[in-house]
Short mmCIF file of C-alpha atoms in Angstrom, two decimals:
data_model
loop_
_atom_site.label_atom_id
_atom_site.label_comp_id
_atom_site.label_asym_id
_atom_site.label_seq_id
_atom_site.Cartn_x
_atom_site.Cartn_y
_atom_site.Cartn_z
CA MET A 1 132.35 98.85 156.56
CA GLY A 2 133.41 100.50 152.77
CA GLY A 3 134.80 99.63 149.98
CA ARG A 4 131.68 97.41 148.78
CA GLY A 5 129.24 100.91 147.91
CA ARG A 6 125.96 101.15 148.20
CA PRO A 7 123.51 98.67 147.15
CA ARG A 8 120.71 99.39 144.46
CA THR A 9 117.69 100.05 146.22
CA PHE A 10 115.57 99.88 143.01
CA ASP A 11 114.10 96.95 140.84
CA ARG A 12 116.06 96.90 137.95
CA ALA A 13 113.93 95.45 135.68
CA VAL A 14 110.72 97.56 137.40
CA ALA A 15 112.63 100.80 136.34
CA LEU A 16 113.73 99.56 132.82
CA GLU A 17 109.77 98.46 132.32
CA ARG A 18 108.98 102.58 133.36
CA ALA A 19 111.57 103.74 131.27
CA MET A 20 109.98 101.75 128.49
CA GLU A 21 106.51 103.45 128.71
CA VAL A 22 108.19 106.80 128.79
CA PHE A 23 109.85 106.38 125.46
CA TRP A 24 106.91 104.92 124.28
CA GLN A 25 104.58 107.63 124.84
CA ARG A 26 107.15 110.47 124.68
CA GLY A 27 109.72 109.25 121.88
CA TYR A 28 113.54 109.20 122.28
CA GLU A 29 114.20 113.03 122.66
CA GLY A 30 110.70 113.47 123.74
CA ALA A 31 112.08 111.49 127.06
CA SER A 32 113.55 113.98 129.60
CA MET A 33 116.26 112.28 132.01
CA THR A 34 113.71 114.43 134.63
CA ASP A 35 110.92 112.54 133.00
CA LEU A 36 112.76 108.87 133.33
CA THR A 37 114.27 109.35 136.41
CA ALA A 38 110.75 110.30 138.16
CA ALA A 39 109.02 107.43 136.33
CA MET A 40 111.72 104.99 137.17
CA GLY A 41 112.24 106.18 140.79
CA ILE A 42 115.54 106.64 140.66
CA GLY A 43 118.14 109.62 140.38
CA SER A 44 120.49 110.21 137.49
CA PRO A 45 123.43 108.89 139.07
CA SER A 46 122.04 105.57 139.66
CA LEU A 47 120.28 105.56 136.38
CA TYR A 48 123.84 106.19 134.87
CA ALA A 49 125.18 103.54 136.85
CA ALA A 50 122.74 100.73 136.12
CA PHE A 51 122.58 101.70 132.30
CA GLY A 52 125.27 103.83 131.41
CA SER A 53 123.31 106.33 129.42
CA LYS A 54 120.24 107.32 127.93
CA GLU A 55 120.80 105.96 124.37
CA ALA A 56 121.85 102.36 126.31
CA LEU A 57 118.73 102.57 128.25
CA PHE A 58 116.56 102.88 125.52
CA ARG A 59 118.31 100.32 123.42
CA GLU A 60 117.30 98.23 126.24
CA ALA A 61 113.55 99.31 126.81
CA VAL A 62 113.27 98.98 122.77
CA ALA A 63 114.89 95.04 123.53
CA LEU A 64 112.27 94.64 126.21
CA TYR A 65 109.44 96.21 123.70
CA ASP A 66 110.40 93.66 121.40
CA GLU A 67 110.35 90.73 123.60
CA VAL A 68 107.10 91.38 125.50
CA ASP A 69 105.38 93.49 122.82
CA GLY A 70 106.85 91.78 119.87
CA ARG A 71 106.48 88.18 120.74
CA ILE A 72 102.54 87.71 120.21
CA PRO A 73 102.99 89.54 116.53
CA ARG A 74 105.35 87.01 115.51
CA GLN A 75 104.05 84.20 117.17
CA VAL A 76 100.41 84.86 115.24
CA LEU A 77 102.47 85.55 111.98
CA ARG A 78 104.47 82.35 112.76
CA GLU A 79 101.57 79.76 113.79
CA ALA A 80 98.73 80.60 110.79
CA PRO A 81 98.29 77.74 108.36
CA THR A 82 98.49 80.33 105.80
CA ALA A 83 100.48 83.64 104.94
CA ARG A 84 97.08 85.50 104.27
CA ALA A 85 95.58 84.22 107.60
CA GLY A 86 98.78 84.94 109.65
CA PHE A 87 98.81 88.37 108.37
CA GLU A 88 94.99 89.10 109.09
CA ALA A 89 95.98 87.47 112.75
CA LEU A 90 98.56 90.21 112.63
CA LEU A 91 96.49 93.23 111.83
CA ARG A 92 93.87 92.19 114.27
CA HIS A 93 96.27 91.81 117.10
CA TYR A 94 97.26 95.63 116.10
CA ALA A 95 93.92 96.89 115.95
CA ARG A 96 93.62 95.84 119.54
CA ALA A 97 96.75 96.22 121.03
CA TYR A 98 97.42 99.95 119.50
CA VAL A 99 94.34 100.94 122.08
CA ASP A 100 95.20 98.85 124.72
CA PRO A 101 93.98 101.03 127.35
CA ALA A 102 96.59 99.75 129.96
CA ARG A 103 99.67 100.39 127.69
CA PRO A 104 100.72 103.50 125.85
CA THR A 105 98.67 104.10 122.35
CA GLY A 106 100.43 103.00 118.57
CA CYS A 107 104.09 101.16 118.63
CA MET A 108 107.16 102.18 120.12
CA VAL A 109 109.53 101.59 117.38
CA ALA A 110 107.44 103.32 115.04
CA LEU A 111 106.64 106.56 117.31
CA ALA A 112 109.92 106.61 119.24
CA ALA A 113 111.57 107.84 115.70
CA THR A 114 109.03 110.34 114.77
CA THR A 115 111.43 113.15 115.93
CA ILE A 116 115.21 112.60 115.81
CA SER A 117 117.82 115.46 115.24
CA ALA A 118 121.25 115.12 113.53
CA GLU A 119 122.65 114.40 116.90
CA ASN A 120 121.29 111.41 117.89
CA ASP A 121 121.58 109.73 114.17
CA GLN A 122 122.65 107.12 116.16
CA VAL A 123 119.55 106.24 117.65
CA ARG A 124 117.63 106.78 114.54
CA ALA A 125 119.72 104.63 112.49
CA PHE A 126 119.32 101.71 115.18
CA LEU A 127 115.63 102.26 115.26
CA ALA A 128 115.55 101.94 111.28
CA GLU A 129 117.37 98.91 111.56
CA CYS A 130 114.66 97.59 114.04
CA ARG A 131 111.85 98.48 111.58
CA GLN A 132 113.77 96.70 108.94
CA ALA A 133 113.85 93.68 110.77
CA ASP A 134 110.12 93.66 111.29
CA VAL A 135 109.69 93.96 107.45
CA ALA A 136 111.91 91.22 107.05
CA ASN A 137 110.10 89.12 108.96
CA LEU A 138 106.99 89.59 107.13
CA ARG A 139 108.90 89.07 104.03
CA GLN A 140 109.95 85.51 105.35
CA ARG A 141 106.14 84.16 106.24
CA LEU A 142 105.41 85.43 102.48
CA ASP A 143 108.33 83.64 100.99
CA ARG A 144 107.02 80.60 103.10
CA GLY A 145 103.97 81.16 101.53
CA VAL A 146 105.68 80.96 97.98
CA ALA A 147 107.29 77.74 99.22
CA GLU A 148 103.81 75.98 100.75
CA GLY A 149 101.32 77.33 97.53
CA ASP A 150 99.03 79.72 99.26
CA VAL A 151 101.21 82.55 97.53
CA PRO A 152 101.74 82.69 94.13
CA THR A 153 104.80 81.66 92.43
CA GLY A 154 106.93 84.86 91.36
CA THR A 155 105.46 87.54 94.10
CA ASP A 156 107.55 90.23 94.92
CA THR A 157 107.19 89.75 98.51
CA ASP A 158 109.74 92.57 99.42
CA THR A 159 106.70 94.66 97.99
CA VAL A 160 104.07 93.29 99.62
CA ALA A 161 106.06 93.04 102.91
CA GLU A 162 106.68 96.78 102.45
CA PHE A 163 103.37 97.50 102.08
CA VAL A 164 101.64 95.65 105.37
CA TYR A 165 104.23 97.38 107.21
CA ALA A 166 103.08 100.81 106.24
CA VAL A 167 99.90 99.84 107.03
CA SER A 168 100.84 99.00 110.60
CA LEU A 169 103.09 102.07 110.79
CA GLY A 170 100.02 104.03 109.69
CA MET A 171 97.61 102.21 112.15
CA ALA A 172 99.83 102.92 114.99
CA LEU A 173 100.27 106.75 114.12
CA ARG A 174 96.37 106.99 113.85
CA ALA A 175 96.01 105.22 117.18
CA ARG A 176 98.21 107.60 118.58
CA ASP A 177 96.24 110.57 117.12
CA GLY A 178 93.11 108.87 118.81
CA ALA A 179 91.58 106.50 116.57
CA SER A 180 89.31 104.05 117.54
CA GLY A 181 90.01 100.37 117.92
CA GLN A 182 86.69 100.56 115.51
CA THR A 183 88.69 102.45 113.13
CA LEU A 184 92.22 100.61 113.12
CA ARG A 185 89.84 97.21 112.51
CA ARG A 186 88.20 98.49 109.47
CA ILE A 187 91.70 99.73 108.16
CA ALA A 188 92.60 96.00 109.03
CA ASP A 189 89.63 94.83 106.46
CA ALA A 190 90.34 97.03 104.06
CA THR A 191 94.01 95.67 103.80
CA LEU A 192 92.70 92.14 104.19
CA ALA A 193 89.87 92.63 101.34
CA ALA A 194 92.51 94.08 99.03
CA TRP A 195 95.09 90.72 99.61
CA ASP A 196 94.74 89.41 96.24
CA VAL A 197 94.86 92.42 94.46
CA VAL A 198 97.98 93.82 96.29
CA LEU A 199 99.63 90.09 95.48
CA GLN A 200 98.78 90.10 91.92
CA SER A 201 100.23 93.61 91.57
CA ALA A 202 103.16 92.02 92.78
CA SER A 203 103.41 89.58 90.55
CA PRO A 204 105.60 89.27 87.48
CA ALA A 205 102.03 89.81 85.24
CA GLY A 206 100.46 92.83 87.79
#
């Protein structure tokens, strides 16, 4: 019998998760096709047939990362009763998650773009958009804090969001460097201790 082609002999969801971990560990350009196909347990023809291209595979991997590993940060930020409580829960989550021995260290979206050459500018722009969306999520929580009265009116929420996001990126990089969970918790503690000062410096009178 012909005309139907060979059926896929791999689990696409499992293959995608394995590809995500390779990208997470090695970055976009550091993940070779050999690395990817070996981890996914498929050949290059099957990879292209199932995902289209390395870039398309990467974009799906980022979407999976956002769905699985991005869900809890968004949840703790949203469900906390105040903006400060939300940011505390967020940073303490990162202090644990970034050094979870069951996963690659750090943040995939932050670390996948540490080296992107000019020929992959579309990937660089895509990751920049992902990070900007994360900053926007932080700003929205701060704006909610202003509306609910636990963040001072007039606070430059853009600046505060950028500051906290920069801290989280630093935590991700330090985790990749081998920093311990205790070190990351101290970074979170120092950031939270400065919360009122950060808000004050981002206010009209600051």
